[in-house]
Short mmCIF file of C-alpha atoms in Angstrom, two decimals:
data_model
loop_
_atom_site.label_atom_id
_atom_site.label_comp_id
_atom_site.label_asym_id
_atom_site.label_seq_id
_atom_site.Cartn_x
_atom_site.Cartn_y
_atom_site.Cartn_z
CA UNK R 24 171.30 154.45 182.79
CA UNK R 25 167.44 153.78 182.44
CA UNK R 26 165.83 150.94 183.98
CA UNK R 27 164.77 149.86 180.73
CA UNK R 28 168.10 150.68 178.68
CA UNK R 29 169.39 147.78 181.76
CA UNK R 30 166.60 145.38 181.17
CA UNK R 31 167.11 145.16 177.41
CA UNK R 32 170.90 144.75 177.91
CA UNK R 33 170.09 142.04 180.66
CA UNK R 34 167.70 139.90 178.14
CA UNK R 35 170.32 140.11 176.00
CA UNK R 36 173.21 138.90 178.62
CA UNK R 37 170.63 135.67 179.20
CA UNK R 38 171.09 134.37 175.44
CA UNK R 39 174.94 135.65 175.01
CA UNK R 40 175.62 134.06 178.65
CA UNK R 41 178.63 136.77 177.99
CA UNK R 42 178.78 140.60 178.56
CA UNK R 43 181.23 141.17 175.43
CA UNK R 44 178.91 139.79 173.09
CA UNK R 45 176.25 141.91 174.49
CA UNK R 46 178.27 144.64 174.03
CA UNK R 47 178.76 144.13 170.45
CA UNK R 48 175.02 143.60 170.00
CA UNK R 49 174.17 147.19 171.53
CA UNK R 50 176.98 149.08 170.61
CA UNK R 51 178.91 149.48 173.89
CA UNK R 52 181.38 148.51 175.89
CA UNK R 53 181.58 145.67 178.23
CA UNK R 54 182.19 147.08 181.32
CA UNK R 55 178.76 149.15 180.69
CA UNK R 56 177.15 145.97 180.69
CA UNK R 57 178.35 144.63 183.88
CA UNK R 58 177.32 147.67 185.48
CA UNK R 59 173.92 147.98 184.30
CA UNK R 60 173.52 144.56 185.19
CA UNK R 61 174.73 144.88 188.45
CA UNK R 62 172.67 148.08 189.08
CA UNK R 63 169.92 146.38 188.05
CA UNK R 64 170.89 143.28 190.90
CA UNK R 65 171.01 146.27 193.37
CA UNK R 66 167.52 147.87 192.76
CA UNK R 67 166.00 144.55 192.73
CA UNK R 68 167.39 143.28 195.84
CA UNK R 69 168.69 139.85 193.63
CA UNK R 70 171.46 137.68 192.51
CA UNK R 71 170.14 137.26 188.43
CA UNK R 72 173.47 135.56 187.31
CA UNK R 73 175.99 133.28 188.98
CA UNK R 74 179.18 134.53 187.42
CA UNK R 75 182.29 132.95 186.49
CA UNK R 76 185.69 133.28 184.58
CA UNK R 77 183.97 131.72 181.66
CA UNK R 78 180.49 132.30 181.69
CA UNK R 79 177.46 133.64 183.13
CA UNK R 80 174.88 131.39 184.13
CA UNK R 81 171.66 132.99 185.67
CA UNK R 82 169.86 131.81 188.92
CA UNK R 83 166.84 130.67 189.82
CA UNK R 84 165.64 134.25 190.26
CA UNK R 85 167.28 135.25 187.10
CA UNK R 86 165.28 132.76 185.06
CA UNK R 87 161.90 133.97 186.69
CA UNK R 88 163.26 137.69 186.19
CA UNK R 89 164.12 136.55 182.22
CA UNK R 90 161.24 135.10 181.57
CA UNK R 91 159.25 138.22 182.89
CA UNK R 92 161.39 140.63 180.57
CA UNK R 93 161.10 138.67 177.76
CA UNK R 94 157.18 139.12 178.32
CA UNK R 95 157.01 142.61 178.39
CA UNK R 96 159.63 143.47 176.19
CA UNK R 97 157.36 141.25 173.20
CA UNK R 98 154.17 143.33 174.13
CA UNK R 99 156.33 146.83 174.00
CA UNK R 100 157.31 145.45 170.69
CA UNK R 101 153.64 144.54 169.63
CA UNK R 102 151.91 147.83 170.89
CA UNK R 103 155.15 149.70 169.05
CA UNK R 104 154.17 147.41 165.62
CA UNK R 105 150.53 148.51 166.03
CA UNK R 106 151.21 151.81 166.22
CA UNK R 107 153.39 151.55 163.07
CA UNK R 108 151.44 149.73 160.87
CA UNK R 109 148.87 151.07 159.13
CA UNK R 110 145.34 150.02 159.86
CA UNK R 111 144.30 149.61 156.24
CA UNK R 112 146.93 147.70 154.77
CA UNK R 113 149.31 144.69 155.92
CA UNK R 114 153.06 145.60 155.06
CA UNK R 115 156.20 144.24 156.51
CA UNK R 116 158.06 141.04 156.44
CA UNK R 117 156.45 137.51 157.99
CA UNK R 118 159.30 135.28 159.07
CA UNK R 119 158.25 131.87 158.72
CA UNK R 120 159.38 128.42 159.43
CA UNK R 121 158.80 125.00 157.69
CA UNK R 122 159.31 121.59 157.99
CA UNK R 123 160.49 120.26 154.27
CA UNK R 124 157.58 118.02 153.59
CA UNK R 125 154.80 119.53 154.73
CA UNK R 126 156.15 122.84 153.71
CA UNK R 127 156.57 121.55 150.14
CA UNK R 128 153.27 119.79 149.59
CA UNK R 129 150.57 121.87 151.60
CA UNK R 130 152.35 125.57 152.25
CA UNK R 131 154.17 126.43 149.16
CA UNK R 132 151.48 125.65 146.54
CA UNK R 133 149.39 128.43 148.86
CA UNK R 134 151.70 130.84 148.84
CA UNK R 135 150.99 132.67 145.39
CA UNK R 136 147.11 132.98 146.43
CA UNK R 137 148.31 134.31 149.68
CA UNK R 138 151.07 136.73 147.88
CA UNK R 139 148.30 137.92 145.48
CA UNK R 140 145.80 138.92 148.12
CA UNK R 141 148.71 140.61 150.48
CA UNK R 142 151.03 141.92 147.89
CA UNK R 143 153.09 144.42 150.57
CA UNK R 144 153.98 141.54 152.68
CA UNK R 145 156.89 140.11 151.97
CA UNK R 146 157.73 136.69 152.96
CA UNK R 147 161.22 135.06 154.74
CA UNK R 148 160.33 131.24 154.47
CA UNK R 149 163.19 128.50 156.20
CA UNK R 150 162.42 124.89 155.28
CA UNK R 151 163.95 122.79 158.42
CA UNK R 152 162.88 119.43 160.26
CA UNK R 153 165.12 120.49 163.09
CA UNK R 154 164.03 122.00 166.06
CA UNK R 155 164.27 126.00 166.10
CA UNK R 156 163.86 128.39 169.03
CA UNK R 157 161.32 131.21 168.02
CA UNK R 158 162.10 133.66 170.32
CA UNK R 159 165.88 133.77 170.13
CA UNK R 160 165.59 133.79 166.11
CA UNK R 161 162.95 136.25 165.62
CA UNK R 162 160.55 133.83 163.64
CA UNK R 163 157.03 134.81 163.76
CA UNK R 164 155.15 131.68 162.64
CA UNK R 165 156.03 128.29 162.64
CA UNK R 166 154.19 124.82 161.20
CA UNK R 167 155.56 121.76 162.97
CA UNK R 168 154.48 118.34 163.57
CA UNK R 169 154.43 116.15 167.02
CA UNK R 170 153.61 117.65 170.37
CA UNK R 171 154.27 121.23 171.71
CA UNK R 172 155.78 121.65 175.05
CA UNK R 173 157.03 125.19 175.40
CA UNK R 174 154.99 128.28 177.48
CA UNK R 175 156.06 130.56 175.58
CA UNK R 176 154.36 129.58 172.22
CA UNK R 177 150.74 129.32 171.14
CA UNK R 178 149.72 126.23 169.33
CA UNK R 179 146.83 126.00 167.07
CA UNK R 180 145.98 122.73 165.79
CA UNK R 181 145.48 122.51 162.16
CA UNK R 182 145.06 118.82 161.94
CA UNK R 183 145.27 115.37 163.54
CA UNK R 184 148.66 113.01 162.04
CA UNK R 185 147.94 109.64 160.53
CA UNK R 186 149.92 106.98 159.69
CA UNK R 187 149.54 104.79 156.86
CA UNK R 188 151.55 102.38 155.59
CA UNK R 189 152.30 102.89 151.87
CA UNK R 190 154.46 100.16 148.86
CA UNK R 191 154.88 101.21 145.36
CA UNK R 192 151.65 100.90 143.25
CA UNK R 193 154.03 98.40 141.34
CA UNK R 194 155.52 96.43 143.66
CA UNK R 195 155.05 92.88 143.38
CA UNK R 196 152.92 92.26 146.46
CA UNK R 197 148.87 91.03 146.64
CA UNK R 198 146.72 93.88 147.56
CA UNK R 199 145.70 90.92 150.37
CA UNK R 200 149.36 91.32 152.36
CA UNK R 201 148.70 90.23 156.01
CA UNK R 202 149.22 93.10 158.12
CA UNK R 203 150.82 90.83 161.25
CA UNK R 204 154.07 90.94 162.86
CA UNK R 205 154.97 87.97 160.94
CA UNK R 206 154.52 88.71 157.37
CA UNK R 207 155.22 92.73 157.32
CA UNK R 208 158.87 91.14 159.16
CA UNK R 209 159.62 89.13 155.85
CA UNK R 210 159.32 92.32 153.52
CA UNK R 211 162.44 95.33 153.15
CA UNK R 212 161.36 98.50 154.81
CA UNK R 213 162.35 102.28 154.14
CA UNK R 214 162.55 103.69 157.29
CA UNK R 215 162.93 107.71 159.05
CA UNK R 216 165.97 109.14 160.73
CA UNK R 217 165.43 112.53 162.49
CA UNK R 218 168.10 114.70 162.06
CA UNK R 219 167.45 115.92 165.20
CA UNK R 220 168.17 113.36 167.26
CA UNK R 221 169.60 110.98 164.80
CA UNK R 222 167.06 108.13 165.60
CA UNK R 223 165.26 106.03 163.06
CA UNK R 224 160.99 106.47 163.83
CA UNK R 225 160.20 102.76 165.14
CA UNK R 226 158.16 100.49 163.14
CA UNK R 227 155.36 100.46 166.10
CA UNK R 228 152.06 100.97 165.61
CA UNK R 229 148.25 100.06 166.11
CA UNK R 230 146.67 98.37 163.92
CA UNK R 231 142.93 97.19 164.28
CA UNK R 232 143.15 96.81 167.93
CA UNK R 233 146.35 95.10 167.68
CA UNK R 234 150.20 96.32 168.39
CA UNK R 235 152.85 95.52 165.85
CA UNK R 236 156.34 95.86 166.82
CA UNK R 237 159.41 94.95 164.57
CA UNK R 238 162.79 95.98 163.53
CA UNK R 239 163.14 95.21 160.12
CA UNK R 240 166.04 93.30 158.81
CA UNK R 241 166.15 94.29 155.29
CA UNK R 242 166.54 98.20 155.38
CA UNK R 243 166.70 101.58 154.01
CA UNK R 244 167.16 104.36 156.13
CA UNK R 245 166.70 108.41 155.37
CA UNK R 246 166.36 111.58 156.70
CA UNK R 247 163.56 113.17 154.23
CA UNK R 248 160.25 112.63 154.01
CA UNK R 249 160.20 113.14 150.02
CA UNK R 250 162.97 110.51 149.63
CA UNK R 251 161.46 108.02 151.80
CA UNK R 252 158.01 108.33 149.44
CA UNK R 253 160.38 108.16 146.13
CA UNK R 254 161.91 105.20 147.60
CA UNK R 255 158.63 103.33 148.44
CA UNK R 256 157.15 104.52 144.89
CA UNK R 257 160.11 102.79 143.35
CA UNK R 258 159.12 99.74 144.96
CA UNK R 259 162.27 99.86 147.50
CA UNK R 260 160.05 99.11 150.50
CA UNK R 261 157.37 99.20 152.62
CA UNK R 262 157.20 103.04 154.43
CA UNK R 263 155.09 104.14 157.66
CA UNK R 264 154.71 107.68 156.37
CA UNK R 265 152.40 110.24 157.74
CA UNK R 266 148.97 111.60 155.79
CA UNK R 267 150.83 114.60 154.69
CA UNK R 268 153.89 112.86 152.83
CA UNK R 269 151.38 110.57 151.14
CA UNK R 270 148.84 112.34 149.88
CA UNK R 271 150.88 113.56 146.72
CA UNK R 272 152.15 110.26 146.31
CA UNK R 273 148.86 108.30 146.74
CA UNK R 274 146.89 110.77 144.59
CA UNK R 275 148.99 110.34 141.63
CA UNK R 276 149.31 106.43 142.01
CA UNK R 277 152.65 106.19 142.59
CA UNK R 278 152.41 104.33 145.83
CA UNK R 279 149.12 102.47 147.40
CA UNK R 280 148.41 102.14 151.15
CA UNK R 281 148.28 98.74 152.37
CA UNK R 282 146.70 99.95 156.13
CA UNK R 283 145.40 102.99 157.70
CA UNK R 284 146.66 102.89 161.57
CA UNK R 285 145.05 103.65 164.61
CA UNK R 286 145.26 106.88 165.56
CA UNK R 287 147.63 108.13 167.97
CA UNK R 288 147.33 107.53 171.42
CA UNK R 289 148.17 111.16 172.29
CA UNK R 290 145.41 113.37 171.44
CA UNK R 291 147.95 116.42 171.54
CA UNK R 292 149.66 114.98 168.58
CA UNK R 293 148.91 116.97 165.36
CA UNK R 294 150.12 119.58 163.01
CA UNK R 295 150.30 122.81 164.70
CA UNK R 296 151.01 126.75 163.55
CA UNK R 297 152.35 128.25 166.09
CA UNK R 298 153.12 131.81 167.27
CA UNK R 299 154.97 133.43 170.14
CA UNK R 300 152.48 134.31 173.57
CA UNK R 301 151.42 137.74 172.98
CA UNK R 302 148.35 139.97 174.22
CA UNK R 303 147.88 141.58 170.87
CA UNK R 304 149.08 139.50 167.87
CA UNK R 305 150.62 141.45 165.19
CA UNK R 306 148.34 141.82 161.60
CA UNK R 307 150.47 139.96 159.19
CA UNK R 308 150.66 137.12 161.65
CA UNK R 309 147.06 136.97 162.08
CA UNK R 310 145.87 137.43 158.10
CA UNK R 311 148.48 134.57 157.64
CA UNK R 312 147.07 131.99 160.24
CA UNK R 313 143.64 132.08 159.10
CA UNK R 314 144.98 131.74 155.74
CA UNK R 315 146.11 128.28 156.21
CA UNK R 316 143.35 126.94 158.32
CA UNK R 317 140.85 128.09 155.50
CA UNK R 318 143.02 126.57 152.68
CA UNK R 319 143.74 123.43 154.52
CA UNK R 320 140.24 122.60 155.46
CA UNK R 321 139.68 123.27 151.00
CA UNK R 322 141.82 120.06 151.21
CA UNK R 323 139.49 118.64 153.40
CA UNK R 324 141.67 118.94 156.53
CA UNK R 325 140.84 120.58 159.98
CA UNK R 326 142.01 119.91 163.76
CA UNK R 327 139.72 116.88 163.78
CA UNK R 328 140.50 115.53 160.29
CA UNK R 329 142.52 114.74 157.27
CA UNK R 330 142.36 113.75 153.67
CA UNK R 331 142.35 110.28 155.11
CA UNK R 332 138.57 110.97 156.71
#
């Protein structure tokens, strides 16, 4: 067998963590994987996977020897794309991911100009707020909010996050509410739970120079952005909601911000798009990227601003 017939079945074998379902992936038998794998060990001169009755776990060299595979098997795949597409037009399918809000209110109403000027690419769009891995699901682009920690993904900024806090444009409070510890305390609050990690987002914050910490005692908590706005616009509560939930809301009047916060403390914090690490990034991906950053900054946003700004 091939060197690199073995090094595609060993990428594999590191997301399985099992040679049977490798098998079934490529077609073969397991016992072919084992021994490609463990010719592979042999020309190398290395131990890539501690192995067990129940599962295969790889070593230290293993994960060094993974993550170099994984590199060169995504630029084979780029160079083989390039060669495939053709130069004049942008075909193929763009897998993208979303988180729900800001993939409702800034992506999708872009998404018939971008269809109209790219009419051969077809689109494969997930809406999650849950953390996805790129690589092992074959996504080319995703938008996500927070800060971006993994090596294997590039991260352009498309803009800073700011928090504001937001009540119905009805709600019977003065449009002089104290923003202290002490007064936001006496007033019900609609707070965020990520799904991810099943935590609500804490009520603490910046404010003028000031930090304001609190756990509300009148409550209501949820896990979407949209239904946290509808909730404050029906006068349910105060919400701390980032620019990107509130700009529909604010723009139509259904809810008012009270306070604009200071900004984050972490200057990594933003919006990103992000791509897998690649020498040569693929046409569709590219035309798509600078899509967004041009329509975004027609809304007035950009890595250094928002709508707030």
């Amino acid at each position: 067998m091939d060197k690199f017939r073995a090094m595609t079945l060993f990428a594999t074998t590191t997301k399985t963590e099992n040679f049977t379902e490798t098998a079934k992936l490529h077609a073969t038998d397991p016992s072919t994987v084992s021994k490609a794998i463990k010719r592979l060990e042999e020309q190398l001169g290395l131990q890539l996977f501690n192995r067990s009755t129940r599962q295969l776990k790889l070593t230290s060299a293993g994960s060094r020897y993974a993550q170099m595979v994984e590199e060169l098997l995504l630029k084979l795949k780029a160079h083989e794309e390039e060669l495939r597409q053709d130069s004049r037009d942008i075909k193929g399918t763009l897998k993208i991911n979303l988180p729900v809000s800001y993939g409702r209110q800034y992506v999708l109403p872009m998404l018939c100009e971008f269809r109209e000027a790219y009419p051969q690419l077809q689109l494969d769009i997930n809406f999650s707020d849950e953390y996805v891995d790129m690589i092992k699901e074959s996504i080319d682009i995703s938008i996500r909010s927070g800060t971006i920690a993994d090596n294997r993904l590039v991260a352009q900024k498309l803009s800073p996050i700011k928090f504001v806090l937001c009540i119905g444009s009805n709600a019977d409070i003065t449009n002089n509410i104290e923003i202290t510890q002490e007064c936001l305390s006496s007033y019900p609050w609609i707070l965020f739970r990520f799904k991810q990690t099943g935590k609500t987002m804490p009520i603490d914050f910046n404010y003028k120079g000031k930090r304001i910490s609190l756990e509300p005692t009148q409550k209501t908590i949820v896990d979407d952005g949209e239904a946290m706005a509808e909730l404050c616009a029906a006068n349910a509560g105060i919400a701390l909601m980032p620019h990107f939930i509130a700009k529909q809301w604010v723009k139509t009047n259904k809810v008012k911000i009270i306070a604009t916060l200071d900004e984050s403390q972490s200057v990594a914090s933003g919006v990103y798009i992000i791509y897998a690490k690649r020498e040569h990034l693929p046409k569709r991906r590219r035309v798509f990227i600078d899509f967004v950053k041009a329509y975004l900054v027609k809304l007035g946003e950009s890595p250094r601003k928002t709508w707030l700004d």
